[in-house]
Amino acid sequence: MNLVKITAGGFNFIARLEEKEAPQTCAAFKKLLPFKNKIIHVRWSGEAVWVPLGDFKLGVGYENPTSHPAKGEILLYPGDISETEIFIPYGGACFSSKIGQLAGNHFLTIIEGNENLGKLGQIVLWQGAQDILVEDYSAAEIH
């Protein structure tokens, strides 16, 4: 499996696991599938939503890190100087926290549904937290 289906805010997205560039992060995340949580709007990073995971540790370090992901390039921050989180940019973003700029592991790239990322961001911004479900694409019912 190298594809996942992401359902959030009434939208479906298909994302590719970046297994060559972030193998440990992808392997650790796949063990969490199906992954259910809430996304909220970022505070310091621009046009993005995030899943705060607090002190949760996936047991991975930095691989394929970036502070400037493009729209649809999903990051996992493994926790270090800030809390563990998943970061989903829907526009211009610089990955940051209250302590400053961070770098997260680029481990997923949305390959279908990018045109709805901005709409999802606006829903989260104006309507608040939304459910998110990430599941194995081969196990998901796709229509």
PDB file of C-alpha atoms in Angstrom:
ATOM      1  CA  MET A   1       0.000   0.000   0.000  1.00  0.00           C
ATOM      2  CA  ASN A   2       1.384   3.378  -0.929  1.00  0.00           C
ATOM      3  CA  LEU A   3      -1.884   5.322  -1.171  1.00  0.00           C
ATOM      4  CA  VAL A   4      -4.272   6.487   1.536  1.00  0.00           C
ATOM      5  CA  LYS A   5      -7.736   8.016   1.412  1.00  0.00           C
ATOM      6  CA  ILE A   6      -8.246  11.098   3.576  1.00  0.00           C
ATOM      7  CA  THR A   7     -11.790  12.172   4.452  1.00  0.00           C
ATOM      8  CA  ALA A   8     -12.231  15.563   6.137  1.00  0.00           C
ATOM      9  CA  GLY A   9     -14.809  18.354   6.126  1.00  0.00           C
ATOM     10  CA  GLY A  10     -16.990  16.543   3.604  1.00  0.00           C
ATOM     11  CA  PHE A  11     -14.131  16.106   1.102  1.00  0.00           C
ATOM     12  CA  ASN A  12     -12.152  13.070  -0.033  1.00  0.00           C
ATOM     13  CA  PHE A  13      -8.476  13.192  -0.930  1.00  0.00           C
ATOM     14  CA  ILE A  14      -6.062  10.542  -2.171  1.00  0.00           C
ATOM     15  CA  ALA A  15      -2.489  10.836  -0.921  1.00  0.00           C
ATOM     16  CA  ARG A  16       0.729   9.021  -1.774  1.00  0.00           C
ATOM     17  CA  LEU A  17       2.952   7.800   1.042  1.00  0.00           C
ATOM     18  CA  GLU A  18       6.484   9.115   0.430  1.00  0.00           C
ATOM     19  CA  GLU A  19       8.046   5.780   1.354  1.00  0.00           C
ATOM     20  CA  LYS A  20      11.392   6.358  -0.400  1.00  0.00           C
ATOM     21  CA  GLU A  21      11.998   9.751   1.222  1.00  0.00           C
ATOM     22  CA  ALA A  22      10.454   9.048   4.662  1.00  0.00           C
ATOM     23  CA  PRO A  23      10.364   5.264   5.131  1.00  0.00           C
ATOM     24  CA  GLN A  24      10.346   5.216   8.942  1.00  0.00           C
ATOM     25  CA  THR A  25       7.632   7.866   9.207  1.00  0.00           C
ATOM     26  CA  CYS A  26       5.450   6.094   6.627  1.00  0.00           C
ATOM     27  CA  ALA A  27       5.897   2.698   8.305  1.00  0.00           C
ATOM     28  CA  ALA A  28       5.024   4.126  11.734  1.00  0.00           C
ATOM     29  CA  PHE A  29       1.988   6.000  10.381  1.00  0.00           C
ATOM     30  CA  LYS A  30       0.661   2.941   8.513  1.00  0.00           C
ATOM     31  CA  LYS A  31       0.490   1.119  11.855  1.00  0.00           C
ATOM     32  CA  LEU A  32      -1.998   3.780  13.037  1.00  0.00           C
ATOM     33  CA  LEU A  33      -4.433   3.227  10.158  1.00  0.00           C
ATOM     34  CA  PRO A  34      -7.300   3.768  10.174  1.00  0.00           C
ATOM     35  CA  PHE A  35      -6.357   7.072  11.816  1.00  0.00           C
ATOM     36  CA  LYS A  36      -9.262   9.128  13.223  1.00  0.00           C
ATOM     37  CA  ASN A  37      -8.902  12.511  14.863  1.00  0.00           C
ATOM     38  CA  LYS A  38      -9.833  16.200  14.529  1.00  0.00           C
ATOM     39  CA  ILE A  39      -8.199  18.902  12.435  1.00  0.00           C
ATOM     40  CA  ILE A  40      -8.058  22.500  13.588  1.00  0.00           C
ATOM     41  CA  HIS A  41      -6.728  25.625  11.934  1.00  0.00           C
ATOM     42  CA  VAL A  42      -3.091  26.550  12.540  1.00  0.00           C
ATOM     43  CA  ARG A  43      -2.180  29.589  14.610  1.00  0.00           C
ATOM     44  CA  TRP A  44       1.297  30.617  13.405  1.00  0.00           C
ATOM     45  CA  SER A  45       1.908  28.841  10.116  1.00  0.00           C
ATOM     46  CA  GLY A  46      -0.303  30.467   7.474  1.00  0.00           C
ATOM     47  CA  GLU A  47      -2.804  28.556   5.354  1.00  0.00           C
ATOM     48  CA  ALA A  48      -2.867  25.109   6.936  1.00  0.00           C
ATOM     49  CA  VAL A  49      -4.739  22.821   9.286  1.00  0.00           C
ATOM     50  CA  TRP A  50      -3.228  20.488  11.824  1.00  0.00           C
ATOM     51  CA  VAL A  51      -3.828  17.514  14.081  1.00  0.00           C
ATOM     52  CA  PRO A  52      -2.285  18.162  17.503  1.00  0.00           C
ATOM     53  CA  LEU A  53      -0.981  14.912  19.003  1.00  0.00           C
ATOM     54  CA  GLY A  54       0.567  16.267  22.199  1.00  0.00           C
ATOM     55  CA  ASP A  55       3.115  13.957  23.795  1.00  0.00           C
ATOM     56  CA  PHE A  56       2.302  11.019  21.479  1.00  0.00           C
ATOM     57  CA  LYS A  57       5.500   9.590  19.993  1.00  0.00           C
ATOM     58  CA  LEU A  58       5.750   7.555  16.804  1.00  0.00           C
ATOM     59  CA  GLY A  59       9.345   6.602  17.528  1.00  0.00           C
ATOM     60  CA  VAL A  60      10.790   8.265  14.430  1.00  0.00           C
ATOM     61  CA  GLY A  61      13.337  11.026  13.992  1.00  0.00           C
ATOM     62  CA  TYR A  62      13.720  13.567  11.237  1.00  0.00           C
ATOM     63  CA  GLU A  63      13.644  12.386   7.628  1.00  0.00           C
ATOM     64  CA  ASN A  64      12.741  14.369   4.530  1.00  0.00           C
ATOM     65  CA  PRO A  65      12.205  17.477   6.729  1.00  0.00           C
ATOM     66  CA  THR A  66      10.939  20.811   5.469  1.00  0.00           C
ATOM     67  CA  SER A  67       9.601  24.057   6.900  1.00  0.00           C
ATOM     68  CA  HIS A  68       8.029  25.186   3.621  1.00  0.00           C
ATOM     69  CA  PRO A  69       5.711  22.463   2.329  1.00  0.00           C
ATOM     70  CA  ALA A  70       3.697  23.120  -0.811  1.00  0.00           C
ATOM     71  CA  LYS A  71      -0.078  22.838  -0.851  1.00  0.00           C
ATOM     72  CA  GLY A  72      -0.956  19.190  -0.231  1.00  0.00           C
ATOM     73  CA  GLU A  73       2.480  18.147   1.115  1.00  0.00           C
ATOM     74  CA  ILE A  74       1.602  16.714   4.520  1.00  0.00           C
ATOM     75  CA  LEU A  75       4.139  16.799   7.340  1.00  0.00           C
ATOM     76  CA  LEU A  76       4.520  14.839  10.524  1.00  0.00           C
ATOM     77  CA  TYR A  77       6.426  16.609  13.264  1.00  0.00           C
ATOM     78  CA  PRO A  78       7.824  13.811  15.458  1.00  0.00           C
ATOM     79  CA  GLY A  79       7.890  15.932  18.613  1.00  0.00           C
ATOM     80  CA  ASP A  80      10.971  17.479  20.060  1.00  0.00           C
ATOM     81  CA  ILE A  81      10.886  21.142  21.001  1.00  0.00           C
ATOM     82  CA  SER A  82       7.145  21.317  20.288  1.00  0.00           C
ATOM     83  CA  GLU A  83       4.313  18.786  20.420  1.00  0.00           C
ATOM     84  CA  THR A  84       3.863  15.958  17.933  1.00  0.00           C
ATOM     85  CA  GLU A  85       1.525  16.927  15.100  1.00  0.00           C
ATOM     86  CA  ILE A  86       0.353  16.373  11.554  1.00  0.00           C
ATOM     87  CA  PHE A  87       0.438  19.509   9.377  1.00  0.00           C
ATOM     88  CA  ILE A  88      -1.660  19.864   6.206  1.00  0.00           C
ATOM     89  CA  PRO A  89      -1.039  23.018   4.130  1.00  0.00           C
ATOM     90  CA  TYR A  90      -3.836  24.232   1.850  1.00  0.00           C
ATOM     91  CA  GLY A  91      -1.969  27.328   0.631  1.00  0.00           C
ATOM     92  CA  GLY A  92       1.087  29.383   1.560  1.00  0.00           C
ATOM     93  CA  ALA A  93       2.564  28.070   4.795  1.00  0.00           C
ATOM     94  CA  CYS A  94       5.741  28.164   6.855  1.00  0.00           C
ATOM     95  CA  PHE A  95       5.639  25.443   9.500  1.00  0.00           C
ATOM     96  CA  SER A  96       5.974  27.143  12.903  1.00  0.00           C
ATOM     97  CA  SER A  97       4.940  26.974  16.529  1.00  0.00           C
ATOM     98  CA  LYS A  98       4.843  29.437  19.406  1.00  0.00           C
ATOM     99  CA  ILE A  99       8.571  28.833  19.858  1.00  0.00           C
ATOM    100  CA  GLY A 100       9.462  29.551  16.214  1.00  0.00           C
ATOM    101  CA  GLN A 101       9.991  27.835  12.883  1.00  0.00           C
ATOM    102  CA  LEU A 102       9.939  24.025  12.791  1.00  0.00           C
ATOM    103  CA  ALA A 103      10.714  21.344  10.209  1.00  0.00           C
ATOM    104  CA  GLY A 104       8.470  18.336   9.783  1.00  0.00           C
ATOM    105  CA  ASN A 105       8.778  15.070   7.892  1.00  0.00           C
ATOM    106  CA  HIS A 106       7.122  15.290   4.472  1.00  0.00           C
ATOM    107  CA  PHE A 107       5.539  11.824   4.396  1.00  0.00           C
ATOM    108  CA  LEU A 108       2.300  12.217   2.399  1.00  0.00           C
ATOM    109  CA  THR A 109       1.448  14.110  -0.793  1.00  0.00           C
ATOM    110  CA  ILE A 110      -2.135  14.661  -1.894  1.00  0.00           C
ATOM    111  CA  ILE A 111      -2.449  13.556  -5.519  1.00  0.00           C
ATOM    112  CA  GLU A 112      -6.257  13.782  -5.903  1.00  0.00           C
ATOM    113  CA  GLY A 113      -8.533  16.441  -4.483  1.00  0.00           C
ATOM    114  CA  ASN A 114      -6.028  19.318  -4.175  1.00  0.00           C
ATOM    115  CA  GLU A 115      -8.660  21.624  -5.657  1.00  0.00           C
ATOM    116  CA  ASN A 116     -10.704  21.157  -2.444  1.00  0.00           C
ATOM    117  CA  LEU A 117      -7.926  21.840   0.060  1.00  0.00           C
ATOM    118  CA  GLY A 118      -8.640  25.591   0.158  1.00  0.00           C
ATOM    119  CA  LYS A 119     -12.336  24.901   0.736  1.00  0.00           C
ATOM    120  CA  LEU A 120     -11.444  22.527   3.571  1.00  0.00           C
ATOM    121  CA  GLY A 121      -9.187  25.172   5.110  1.00  0.00           C
ATOM    122  CA  GLN A 122     -11.958  27.765   5.009  1.00  0.00           C
ATOM    123  CA  ILE A 123     -14.438  25.369   6.626  1.00  0.00           C
ATOM    124  CA  VAL A 124     -11.998  24.655   9.448  1.00  0.00           C
ATOM    125  CA  LEU A 125     -11.184  28.366   9.837  1.00  0.00           C
ATOM    126  CA  TRP A 126     -14.795  29.562   9.988  1.00  0.00           C
ATOM    127  CA  GLN A 127     -16.682  26.530  11.324  1.00  0.00           C
ATOM    128  CA  GLY A 128     -14.091  25.020  13.645  1.00  0.00           C
ATOM    129  CA  ALA A 129     -12.660  21.557  14.194  1.00  0.00           C
ATOM    130  CA  GLN A 130     -13.537  18.870  11.667  1.00  0.00           C
ATOM    131  CA  ASP A 131     -13.248  15.099  11.781  1.00  0.00           C
ATOM    132  CA  ILE A 132     -10.451  13.529   9.771  1.00  0.00           C
ATOM    133  CA  LEU A 133     -10.116   9.884   8.764  1.00  0.00           C
ATOM    134  CA  VAL A 134      -7.050   8.463   7.027  1.00  0.00           C
ATOM    135  CA  GLU A 135      -7.332   4.900   5.804  1.00  0.00           C
ATOM    136  CA  ASP A 136      -5.591   2.474   3.476  1.00  0.00           C
ATOM    137  CA  TYR A 137      -6.781   3.330  -0.047  1.00  0.00           C
ATOM    138  CA  SER A 138      -7.138  -0.331  -0.997  1.00  0.00           C
ATOM    139  CA  ALA A 139      -9.407  -0.890   2.018  1.00  0.00           C
ATOM    140  CA  ALA A 140     -11.438   2.295   1.502  1.00  0.00           C
ATOM    141  CA  GLU A 141     -14.668   2.352  -0.426  1.00  0.00           C
ATOM    142  CA  ILE A 142     -13.932   4.886  -3.199  1.00  0.00           C
ATOM    143  CA  HIS A 143     -16.690   6.396  -5.330  1.00  0.00           C
TER     144      HIS A 143
END
